[in-house]
Amino acid sequence: MNDPTPPPADDRIAAVRFRPTPTATAKRRAWLNPWRLTGFVVLSAVVWFLWFIFTAKSVRLDAVPASAIVEVDGGLAFHLGDVRLMREGDYRVRARAQGYVDLKRPIRVGGDRNQTIGFALTPLPGRVTFAIEPPGATVVVSGLDDLRGTAPATLRVPAGPQTARVSHPRYEDGTVEFDVTGRDQAQTVDFALLPNWGDVTLPTTPSGARVHVDDRLVEGTTPGPIPILAGERRVVVALPGYKPWRDIIFVEARQAVTLAPVVLEAADGTLAIRSSPKGAGVTVGGVYAGVTPLTVGLDADKTLAVGVFNVGYAPRNLTVKLASGQRREIDVSLTALTGDLSVETRPKDAELWIDDEHQGLATGVYTLAAVPHNVEIRKEGYAGFKKTVVPQPGLTQQLNVQLLTLEEARLERLKAVRTTGQGHELVLLSPGELQMGASRREPGRRANEVIRTVDLTRLFYLSRHEVTNGQFRVFASGHTSGQFENRDLDHDTQPVVGVSWHDAALYCNWLSEQDGLQPFYREEFGKAIGFNPTALGYRLPTEAEWAWTARHVGGTNLLRFPWGDQLPPPDRHGNYADQSAAHTVGRIIFGYNDNYITSAPVGTFPPNDKGVYDLGGNVAEWVHDFYEIPDGSSVVDPLGPPQGDYHVIRGASWMHGSVSDLRLSGRDYGIDGRPDVGFRIARFAE
């Protein structure tokens, strides 16, 4: 509409700046707001959690003791009740429990949905107090010669059944068996030694005479009773003014005996002898009379030879003649004898102690009295040396000592060869790092021979020979190894075959019990269902131990075949599928003959450089490990997978003649017995 009112005449219309009318626009809403971000994170977490739940394995870590606190490193491990949800792969387990040594070890979570991985912590030694009667007895824990003490003594003794030898100079030696609880717990072993003497009553007229037994003055005077060590003893009864009475008696331990009354004869003369040093022996007329200071009665008007002697001193010889009723006193000074001891030690900066007196560096020549001396040589970081030496007058005695490092001394204490109660000879082996498996380019190589590095740190014993039929039948009298193609496999000296892995493991446990060792395998219903890695009982060698013993020849060199790198083997090197077996087995080694169609008596062929026979020939051998195809990871002291359906078999046999089977890296597996599979025994050294 138009405004009808006209504008004033003098009003002007002023121009203004044009401004467009603002248009209303919708406010743009931000997409990534906090609520959406939170929802996205939650959804991602749920998806990841569901993925983890459906791909993780249910793993039960079965620790002994059950109270152990177990922690897992190396990946995610959700703890749900008694199990953990873990992805397949390698982890490290840390476990601790009061009274046990902390455990750290690698574990492998495999592909099975539900798994149980068991491990046992080593109990700390127990504090065992030996309350022995009488006090002062020496206690030595058997098998631990460095574990000894003088009762009453408290020793830290490893857990488990133990035996201690107890000895005392005047008591019969004793043996006490006891079980150590371990876990740093205190316990007491009470034991009383039996006296090794009898009480002898010796009535004399007059009484109060001193008694010498085997040239030693004993406590007490006649008539006694006088304690005298069991056995045949020379007895001298002496009383000043009387002639000595002598006899030989037999004493039974813990038996009291009364000798017939003795009337001492009065002496015509009296000789009193003193010596420097005192305690010297005296003979009169060639007959022992006692030790100085000594008073003896002599016949009058007789010239008698008197000898005075002591260890480490020059003897003195005198002649004495006494009148009736005469008393004579003699003082004798003995001259000490000396000898030279020349000491040379490596390393040269070791120090010397003689009779607990420091002499400085353990080198040089020392002049010593010709009596027993305790010589000790010490150096920090080395095992000490102790020896009792008796210098010889006029001679220079040589003492050349090479101190051993603590590690060398430890190896020295271990016997190089042990023999079981059944006659198995076991050799001590000190392994190291080994590359197992074979290159993919190696002819005959199978897919299960994955290359991996193994580090063996525990010393072990391995039997020289495979277990024979004769040895196995002591354990299982009804066993027979049978025949193959009408060829006998059952002779006592042939290796036992036709035994399952469980049969071999149970034999090891039986042999451990025979020799008083803690069994290695845990049994249930005639099966080996697990093992104790800390036990020192007999077992089957691990696959790594077998491989190291068979293949290691020093440095990084590894044998391809038991004899070297090329076919055929040297003449009569071992028992393989030779020409004589052409009609009984499939593949043979052409041009080779060992004269045995089936198994040979153990030890028929030469041993390897470690003194072990028939590795890689005669019969193949069960080893401890469950079978698996390794993933190539490096491992330390492997004992194989915790479970499986089969066990590993290593080595060729009289049935094998192919390149694949003859190679020392070849791996087979099974569970039941075969006519060409036997076993040998092993055990940890410490």
PDB file of C-alpha atoms in Angstrom, residues 488-587:
ATOM      1  CA  ASP A 488      65.752-114.966  16.933  1.00  0.00           C
ATOM      2  CA  LEU A 489      65.520-111.555  18.659  1.00  0.00           C
ATOM      3  CA  ASP A 490      65.279-112.965  22.190  1.00  0.00           C
ATOM      4  CA  HIS A 491      68.845-113.870  23.219  1.00  0.00           C
ATOM      5  CA  ASP A 492      69.840-112.451  26.612  1.00  0.00           C
ATOM      6  CA  THR A 493      72.610-110.300  25.096  1.00  0.00           C
ATOM      7  CA  GLN A 494      70.488-108.836  22.300  1.00  0.00           C
ATOM      8  CA  PRO A 495      68.736-105.486  22.890  1.00  0.00           C
ATOM      9  CA  VAL A 496      65.196-105.858  24.161  1.00  0.00           C
ATOM     10  CA  VAL A 497      62.551-105.036  21.520  1.00  0.00           C
ATOM     11  CA  GLY A 498      58.787-105.291  21.271  1.00  0.00           C
ATOM     12  CA  VAL A 499      58.398-102.952  24.256  1.00  0.00           C
ATOM     13  CA  SER A 500      56.138 -99.904  24.252  1.00  0.00           C
ATOM     14  CA  TRP A 501      57.267 -96.488  25.429  1.00  0.00           C
ATOM     15  CA  HIS A 502      55.357 -97.032  28.679  1.00  0.00           C
ATOM     16  CA  ASP A 503      57.132-100.388  29.223  1.00  0.00           C
ATOM     17  CA  ALA A 504      60.474 -98.601  28.883  1.00  0.00           C
ATOM     18  CA  ALA A 505      59.455 -95.796  31.278  1.00  0.00           C
ATOM     19  CA  LEU A 506      58.195 -98.280  33.911  1.00  0.00           C
ATOM     20  CA  TYR A 507      61.485-100.202  33.657  1.00  0.00           C
ATOM     21  CA  CYS A 508      63.340 -96.953  34.407  1.00  0.00           C
ATOM     22  CA  ASN A 509      61.191 -96.399  37.511  1.00  0.00           C
ATOM     23  CA  TRP A 510      61.724 -99.968  38.678  1.00  0.00           C
ATOM     24  CA  LEU A 511      65.478 -99.643  38.254  1.00  0.00           C
ATOM     25  CA  SER A 512      65.423 -96.351  40.207  1.00  0.00           C
ATOM     26  CA  GLU A 513      63.699 -98.081  43.122  1.00  0.00           C
ATOM     27  CA  GLN A 514      66.236-100.910  43.014  1.00  0.00           C
ATOM     28  CA  ASP A 515      69.068 -98.374  43.372  1.00  0.00           C
ATOM     29  CA  GLY A 516      67.350 -96.186  45.985  1.00  0.00           C
ATOM     30  CA  LEU A 517      66.737 -93.229  43.647  1.00  0.00           C
ATOM     31  CA  GLN A 518      63.628 -91.076  43.397  1.00  0.00           C
ATOM     32  CA  PRO A 519      61.626 -92.307  40.365  1.00  0.00           C
ATOM     33  CA  PHE A 520      61.498 -89.867  37.471  1.00  0.00           C
ATOM     34  CA  TYR A 521      58.117 -90.865  36.048  1.00  0.00           C
ATOM     35  CA  ARG A 522      54.755 -90.612  37.801  1.00  0.00           C
ATOM     36  CA  GLU A 523      52.710 -93.790  37.403  1.00  0.00           C
ATOM     37  CA  GLU A 524      49.012 -94.501  37.412  1.00  0.00           C
ATOM     38  CA  PHE A 525      47.384 -97.824  36.493  1.00  0.00           C
ATOM     39  CA  GLY A 526      50.540 -99.154  34.843  1.00  0.00           C
ATOM     40  CA  LYS A 527      51.123 -96.042  32.730  1.00  0.00           C
ATOM     41  CA  ALA A 528      53.577 -93.176  32.998  1.00  0.00           C
ATOM     42  CA  ILE A 529      51.320 -90.122  33.278  1.00  0.00           C
ATOM     43  CA  GLY A 530      53.925 -87.440  33.981  1.00  0.00           C
ATOM     44  CA  PHE A 531      57.378 -86.868  35.358  1.00  0.00           C
ATOM     45  CA  ASN A 532      59.353 -84.983  37.993  1.00  0.00           C
ATOM     46  CA  PRO A 533      62.104 -82.934  36.299  1.00  0.00           C
ATOM     47  CA  THR A 534      63.975 -82.538  39.615  1.00  0.00           C
ATOM     48  CA  ALA A 535      64.213 -86.293  40.280  1.00  0.00           C
ATOM     49  CA  LEU A 536      67.573 -87.999  39.753  1.00  0.00           C
ATOM     50  CA  GLY A 537      66.113 -91.404  38.994  1.00  0.00           C
ATOM     51  CA  TYR A 538      66.616 -93.267  35.728  1.00  0.00           C
ATOM     52  CA  ARG A 539      64.660 -92.183  32.649  1.00  0.00           C
ATOM     53  CA  LEU A 540      64.788 -92.275  28.894  1.00  0.00           C
ATOM     54  CA  PRO A 541      67.195 -89.772  27.327  1.00  0.00           C
ATOM     55  CA  THR A 542      65.598 -86.618  25.966  1.00  0.00           C
ATOM     56  CA  GLU A 543      65.622 -86.192  22.207  1.00  0.00           C
ATOM     57  CA  ALA A 544      68.121 -83.329  22.569  1.00  0.00           C
ATOM     58  CA  GLU A 545      70.436 -85.426  24.778  1.00  0.00           C
ATOM     59  CA  TRP A 546      70.288 -88.292  22.287  1.00  0.00           C
ATOM     60  CA  ALA A 547      71.036 -85.948  19.390  1.00  0.00           C
ATOM     61  CA  TRP A 548      73.937 -84.263  21.200  1.00  0.00           C
ATOM     62  CA  THR A 549      75.511 -87.608  22.140  1.00  0.00           C
ATOM     63  CA  ALA A 550      75.102 -89.025  18.653  1.00  0.00           C
ATOM     64  CA  ARG A 551      75.963 -86.013  16.487  1.00  0.00           C
ATOM     65  CA  HIS A 552      78.247 -83.665  18.447  1.00  0.00           C
ATOM     66  CA  VAL A 553      81.928 -84.091  17.609  1.00  0.00           C
ATOM     67  CA  GLY A 554      83.317 -80.774  18.866  1.00  0.00           C
ATOM     68  CA  GLY A 555      82.833 -77.165  17.860  1.00  0.00           C
ATOM     69  CA  THR A 556      79.992 -76.683  15.412  1.00  0.00           C
ATOM     70  CA  ASN A 557      80.657 -79.924  13.542  1.00  0.00           C
ATOM     71  CA  LEU A 558      77.731 -82.356  13.444  1.00  0.00           C
ATOM     72  CA  LEU A 559      77.742 -85.885  12.106  1.00  0.00           C
ATOM     73  CA  ARG A 560      75.358 -86.590   9.266  1.00  0.00           C
ATOM     74  CA  PHE A 561      75.603 -90.382   9.573  1.00  0.00           C
ATOM     75  CA  PRO A 562      76.960 -92.308  12.584  1.00  0.00           C
ATOM     76  CA  TRP A 563      80.243 -92.817  10.696  1.00  0.00           C
ATOM     77  CA  GLY A 564      80.626 -89.468   8.888  1.00  0.00           C
ATOM     78  CA  ASP A 565      79.156 -87.629   5.910  1.00  0.00           C
ATOM     79  CA  GLN A 566      79.259 -90.128   3.030  1.00  0.00           C
ATOM     80  CA  LEU A 567      77.768 -93.500   2.161  1.00  0.00           C
ATOM     81  CA  PRO A 568      78.531 -96.369   2.452  1.00  0.00           C
ATOM     82  CA  PRO A 569      79.707 -96.847   6.054  1.00  0.00           C
ATOM     83  CA  PRO A 570      83.182 -98.241   6.766  1.00  0.00           C
ATOM     84  CA  ASP A 571      83.439-102.002   6.989  1.00  0.00           C
ATOM     85  CA  ARG A 572      81.681-103.396  10.092  1.00  0.00           C
ATOM     86  CA  HIS A 573      80.997 -99.951  11.509  1.00  0.00           C
ATOM     87  CA  GLY A 574      77.572-100.831  12.908  1.00  0.00           C
ATOM     88  CA  ASN A 575      74.468-102.955  12.465  1.00  0.00           C
ATOM     89  CA  TYR A 576      72.353-101.592   9.588  1.00  0.00           C
ATOM     90  CA  ALA A 577      70.341-103.187   6.776  1.00  0.00           C
ATOM     91  CA  ASP A 578      73.246-104.826   4.960  1.00  0.00           C
ATOM     92  CA  GLN A 579      73.477-107.223   2.039  1.00  0.00           C
ATOM     93  CA  SER A 580      72.798-110.227   4.259  1.00  0.00           C
ATOM     94  CA  ALA A 581      69.359-108.752   5.087  1.00  0.00           C
ATOM     95  CA  ALA A 582      68.329-108.325   1.442  1.00  0.00           C
ATOM     96  CA  HIS A 583      65.655-111.032   1.691  1.00  0.00           C
ATOM     97  CA  THR A 584      64.169-109.822   4.992  1.00  0.00           C
ATOM     98  CA  VAL A 585      63.907-106.016   4.742  1.00  0.00           C
ATOM     99  CA  GLY A 586      63.058-103.515   2.024  1.00  0.00           C
ATOM    100  CA  ARG A 587      66.002-101.132   1.498  1.00  0.00           C
TER     101      ARG A 587
END
